[in-house]
Amino acid sequence: MVNQKTFLVTEYYANCEPPVERETKIKATSAVEAIRKVEHWKYAENFTHTVWENFNTDRKSEAYTQDGNGMSGCHAIILNET
């Protein structure tokens, strides 16, 4: 079995009224996989990081993506290492 970790995934949608923000805990092997487990973000392709202290070139502990105009986005950060 692959070693899954728990990620806090935060989605935001600023292009609706009122704006929506939701947090979910998701089990995954990487931050990118955690984001892609969210239905709206399952086809996301471009990822970056937002927390310099957690920078990881393979996006395993933290990742961020957004739509083309930046009005919606999704961020995942690891909650534990065990």
N, CA, C and O atoms as a DFTB+ gen file, in Angstrom:
328 C
 N C O
     1  1       0.843      -1.201       0.000
     2  2       0.000       0.000       0.000
     3  2       0.878       1.251       0.000
     4  3       1.900       1.300       0.685
     5  1       0.480       2.242      -0.760
     6  2       1.216       3.493      -0.853
     7  2       1.013       4.282       0.436
     8  3      -0.079       4.303       1.004
     9  1       2.083       4.928       0.884
    10  2       2.038       5.702       2.123
    11  2       1.272       7.012       1.905
    12  3       1.828       7.978       1.381
    13  1       0.014       7.040       2.301
    14  2      -0.799       8.248       2.144
    15  2      -0.656       9.137       3.362
    16  3      -0.443       8.668       4.481
    17  1      -0.775      10.416       3.121
    18  2      -0.706      11.414       4.179
    19  2      -1.998      12.228       4.158
    20  3      -2.775      12.149       3.206
    21  1      -2.218      12.996       5.198
    22  2      -3.408      13.830       5.273
    23  2      -3.054      15.251       4.863
    24  3      -2.096      15.839       5.365
    25  1      -3.851      15.798       3.932
    26  2      -3.661      17.162       3.442
    27  2      -4.887      17.992       3.761
    28  3      -6.014      17.499       3.712
    29  1      -4.662      19.251       4.085
    30  2      -5.749      20.210       4.200
    31  2      -5.872      20.875       2.835
    32  3      -4.952      21.560       2.388
    33  1      -7.005      20.675       2.178
    34  2      -7.242      21.220       0.845
    35  2      -8.253      22.357       0.976
    36  3      -9.358      22.167       1.484
    37  1      -7.857      23.536       0.511
    38  2      -8.713      24.719       0.563
    39  2      -9.058      25.146      -0.857
    40  3      -8.176      25.428      -1.668
    41  1     -10.347      25.189      -1.141
    42  2     -10.836      25.655      -2.439
    43  2     -11.441      27.040      -2.237
    44  3     -12.057      27.303      -1.204
    45  1     -11.270      27.924      -3.216
    46  2     -11.984      29.192      -3.169
    47  2     -12.540      29.508      -4.551
    48  3     -11.942      29.199      -5.582
    49  1     -13.692      30.128      -4.525
    50  2     -14.387      30.526      -5.750
    51  2     -14.877      31.955      -5.542
    52  3     -15.901      32.175      -4.896
    53  1     -14.148      32.923      -6.087
    54  2     -14.462      34.338      -5.881
    55  2     -15.355      34.900      -6.977
    56  3     -15.755      36.062      -6.904
    57  1     -15.677      34.103      -7.989
    58  2     -16.479      34.602      -9.104
    59  2     -17.968      34.322      -8.921
    60  3     -18.722      34.326      -9.894
    61  1     -18.390      34.082      -7.703
    62  2     -19.819      33.904      -7.421
    63  2     -20.181      34.795      -6.239
    64  3     -19.306      35.309      -5.542
    65  1     -21.486      34.971      -6.022
    66  2     -21.941      35.841      -4.933
    67  2     -22.849      35.062      -4.013
    68  3     -23.899      34.614      -4.474
    69  1     -22.533      34.867      -2.767
    70  2     -21.291      35.292      -2.138
    71  2     -20.137      34.368      -2.530
    72  3     -20.367      33.238      -2.961
    73  1     -18.896      34.843      -2.383
    74  2     -17.742      33.993      -2.665
    75  2     -17.761      32.752      -1.766
    76  3     -18.286      32.791      -0.653
    77  1     -17.195      31.671      -2.251
    78  2     -17.203      30.403      -1.519
    79  2     -15.771      30.009      -1.183
    80  3     -14.865      30.135      -2.007
    81  1     -15.583      29.527       0.048
    82  2     -14.310      28.926       0.446
    83  2     -14.622      27.693       1.266
    84  3     -15.437      27.743       2.188
    85  1     -13.967      26.570       0.929
    86  2     -14.201      25.346       1.689
    87  2     -12.887      24.644       1.963
    88  3     -11.963      24.663       1.150
    89  1     -12.830      24.022       3.134
    90  2     -11.665      23.236       3.527
    91  2     -12.075      21.787       3.713
    92  3     -13.136      21.491       4.263
    93  1     -11.214      20.883       3.242
    94  2     -11.468      19.453       3.355
    95  2     -10.158      18.760       3.687
    96  3      -9.106      19.139       3.172
    97  1     -10.213      17.756       4.535
    98  2      -9.045      16.920       4.783
    99  2      -9.120      15.742       3.818
   100  3     -10.138      15.054       3.735
   101  1      -8.028      15.521       3.089
   102  2      -7.993      14.478       2.068
   103  2      -6.736      13.634       2.243
   104  3      -5.648      14.170       2.458
   105  1      -6.884      12.328       2.150
   106  2      -5.751      11.396       2.171
   107  2      -5.222      11.252       0.753
   108  3      -5.988      10.990      -0.175
   109  1      -3.907      11.423       0.579
   110  2      -3.287      11.299      -0.733
   111  2      -1.791      11.075      -0.552
   112  3      -1.259      11.207       0.551
   113  1      -1.124      10.737      -1.645
   114  2       0.328      10.524      -1.591
   115  2       1.108      11.808      -1.840
   116  3       2.295      11.880      -1.524
   117  1       0.444      12.839      -2.411
   118  2       1.106      14.120      -2.668
   119  2       0.070      15.238      -2.658
   120  3      -1.134      14.988      -2.724
   121  1       0.553      16.461      -2.574
   122  2      -0.348      17.614      -2.583
   123  2      -1.086      17.729      -3.917
   124  3      -2.269      18.070      -3.947
   125  1      -0.395      17.447      -5.008
   126  2      -1.038      17.500      -6.322
   127  2      -2.165      16.467      -6.400
   128  3      -3.254      16.772      -6.887
   129  1      -1.906      15.252      -5.925
   130  2      -2.952      14.222      -5.935
   131  2      -4.135      14.650      -5.069
   132  3      -5.285      14.414      -5.439
   133  1      -3.870      15.277      -3.923
   134  2      -4.956      15.744      -3.047
   135  2      -5.838      16.753      -3.776
   136  3      -7.063      16.680      -3.690
   137  1      -5.226      17.687      -4.487
   138  2      -6.004      18.676      -5.241
   139  2      -6.828      17.981      -6.319
   140  3      -8.000      18.305      -6.513
   141  1      -6.233      17.051      -7.003
   142  2      -6.945      16.364      -8.094
   143  2      -8.058      15.441      -7.604
   144  3      -8.874      14.989      -8.408
   145  1      -8.109      15.156      -6.321
   146  2      -9.211      14.365      -5.773
   147  2     -10.476      15.206      -5.582
   148  3     -11.557      14.661      -5.361
   149  1     -10.340      16.530      -5.666
   150  2     -11.491      17.435      -5.597
   151  2     -12.115      17.473      -6.990
   152  3     -11.419      17.757      -7.964
   153  1     -13.400      17.195      -7.101
   154  2     -14.077      17.067      -8.388
   155  2     -13.777      18.230      -9.343
   156  3     -13.433      18.007     -10.504
   157  1     -13.905      19.449      -8.862
   158  2     -13.720      20.620      -9.726
   159  2     -12.278      20.751     -10.233
   160  3     -12.046      21.371     -11.271
   161  1     -11.317      20.181      -9.519
   162  2      -9.899      20.354      -9.839
   163  2      -9.233      19.084     -10.363
   164  3      -8.006      19.034     -10.449
   165  1     -10.005      18.061     -10.713
   166  2      -9.402      16.783     -11.090
   167  2      -8.575      16.848     -12.370
   168  3      -7.735      15.977     -12.596
   169  1      -8.790      17.850     -13.208
   170  2      -8.017      17.980     -14.442
   171  2      -6.979      19.108     -14.375
   172  3      -6.414      19.489     -15.400
   173  1      -6.728      19.636     -13.188
   174  2      -5.756      20.723     -13.046
   175  2      -4.377      20.270     -13.532
   176  3      -3.967      19.129     -13.315
   177  1      -3.677      21.186     -14.191
   178  2      -2.372      20.842     -14.756
   179  2      -1.225      21.701     -14.247
   180  3      -0.120      21.189     -14.070
   181  1      -1.438      22.948     -14.011
   182  2      -0.350      23.850     -13.630
   183  2      -0.343      24.061     -12.126
   184  3      -1.308      24.574     -11.559
   185  1       0.738      23.668     -11.486
   186  2       0.854      23.766     -10.033
   187  2       2.086      24.569      -9.657
   188  3       3.096      24.563     -10.361
   189  1       1.980      25.255      -8.537
   190  2       3.091      26.002      -7.976
   191  2       3.041      25.831      -6.466
   192  3       2.260      25.017      -5.973
   193  1       3.841      26.563      -5.729
   194  2       3.801      26.540      -4.268
   195  2       3.509      27.951      -3.781
   196  3       3.725      28.924      -4.503
   197  1       3.021      28.052      -2.569
   198  2       2.721      29.368      -2.000
   199  2       3.453      29.610      -0.693
   200  3       3.581      30.759      -0.270
   201  1       3.935      28.567      -0.044
   202  2       4.625      28.685       1.235
   203  2       6.099      28.380       1.004
   204  3       6.472      27.222       0.815
   205  1       6.938      29.412       1.018
   206  2       8.354      29.220       0.692
   207  2       9.035      28.232       1.617
   208  3       9.919      27.499       1.174
   209  1       8.655      28.185       2.892
   210  2       9.277      27.256       3.832
   211  2       8.984      25.794       3.467
   212  3       9.726      24.892       3.854
   213  1       7.904      25.573       2.725
   214  2       7.515      24.218       2.339
   215  2       7.873      23.915       0.885
   216  3       7.403      22.923       0.328
   217  1       8.698      24.759       0.267
   218  2       9.015      24.535      -1.145
   219  2       9.546      23.130      -1.368
   220  3      10.446      22.667      -0.667
   221  1       8.976      22.470      -2.348
   222  2       9.369      21.107      -2.677
   223  2       9.155      20.953      -4.182
   224  3       8.022      21.039      -4.654
   225  1      10.210      20.729      -4.926
   226  2      10.114      20.737      -6.382
   227  2       9.180      19.672      -6.925
   228  3       8.666      19.826      -8.033
   229  1       8.941      18.598      -6.187
   230  2       8.026      17.581      -6.705
   231  2       6.611      17.753      -6.159
   232  3       5.772      16.874      -6.360
   233  1       6.331      18.837      -5.489
   234  2       4.994      19.196      -4.997
   235  2       4.381      18.111      -4.097
   236  3       3.173      17.879      -4.145
   237  1       5.193      17.460      -3.293
   238  2       4.663      16.401      -2.433
   239  2       4.024      16.938      -1.158
   240  3       3.046      16.361      -0.682
   241  1       4.545      18.027      -0.589
   242  2       4.023      18.487       0.693
   243  2       3.091      19.697       0.587
   244  3       2.326      19.969       1.513
   245  1       3.149      20.421      -0.526
   246  2       2.322      21.616      -0.674
   247  2       2.212      21.962      -2.153
   248  3       3.199      21.879      -2.884
   249  1       1.025      22.347      -2.597
   250  2       0.820      22.734      -3.999
   251  2      -0.367      23.681      -4.101
   252  3      -1.251      23.693      -3.244
   253  1      -0.367      24.476      -5.173
   254  2      -1.440      25.432      -5.419
   255  2      -1.705      25.488      -6.921
   256  3      -0.781      25.394      -7.729
   257  1      -2.976      25.643      -7.284
   258  2      -3.361      25.869      -8.674
   259  2      -4.535      26.837      -8.700
   260  3      -5.226      27.012      -7.696
   261  1      -4.756      27.463      -9.847
   262  2      -5.887      28.381      -9.992
   263  2      -6.388      28.336     -11.418
   264  3      -5.736      27.796     -12.311
   265  1      -7.582      28.926     -11.615
   266  2      -8.114      28.990     -12.973
   267  2      -7.420      30.118     -13.740
   268  3      -6.574      30.823     -13.190
   269  1      -7.778      30.278     -14.988
   270  2      -7.104      31.224     -15.863
   271  2      -7.133      32.668     -15.417
   272  3      -6.176      33.403     -15.661
   273  1      -8.205      33.098     -14.769
   274  2      -8.289      34.500     -14.353
   275  2      -7.998      34.697     -12.868
   276  3      -8.095      35.818     -12.370
   277  1      -7.649      33.646     -12.163
   278  2      -7.296      33.756     -10.752
   279  2      -8.467      33.920      -9.810
   280  3      -8.266      34.143      -8.616
   281  1      -9.694      33.816     -10.316
   282  2     -10.867      33.992      -9.467
   283  2     -11.203      32.737      -8.666
   284  3     -11.968      32.805      -7.704
   285  1     -10.647      31.609      -9.048
   286  2     -10.859      30.355      -8.317
   287  2      -9.509      29.675      -8.162
   288  3      -8.652      29.764      -9.041
   289  1      -9.331      28.998      -7.045
   290  2      -8.065      28.324      -6.818
   291  2      -8.209      27.207      -5.815
   292  3      -9.239      27.059      -5.158
   293  1      -7.149      26.421      -5.711
   294  2      -7.143      25.291      -4.780
   295  2      -5.735      25.120      -4.237
   296  3      -4.763      25.124      -4.992
   297  1      -5.631      24.970      -2.927
   298  2      -4.349      24.852      -2.234
   299  2      -4.379      23.607      -1.357
   300  3      -5.373      23.347      -0.679
   301  1      -3.301      22.843      -1.368
   302  2      -3.187      21.672      -0.491
   303  2      -1.882      21.764       0.266
   304  3      -0.837      22.072      -0.307
   305  1      -1.950      21.493       1.567
   306  2      -0.748      21.488       2.401
   307  2      -0.822      20.293       3.337
   308  3      -1.882      19.967       3.872
   309  1       0.312      19.651       3.524
   310  2       0.356      18.444       4.346
   311  2       0.077      18.787       5.804
   312  3       0.541      19.809       6.311
   313  1      -0.681      17.928       6.469
   314  2      -0.974      18.122       7.882
   315  2      -0.096      17.262       8.769
   316  3       0.171      17.617       9.917
   317  1       0.360      16.123       8.236
   318  2       1.210      15.249       9.027
   319  2       2.148      14.476       8.122
   320  3       1.933      14.404       6.912
   321  1       3.172      13.907       8.693
   322  2       4.151      13.127       7.924
   323  2       4.036      11.643       8.198
   324  3       4.820      10.864       7.655
   325  1       3.083      11.221       9.023
   326  2       2.976       9.795       9.354
   327  2       1.798       9.157       8.660
   328  3       1.558       7.961       8.826
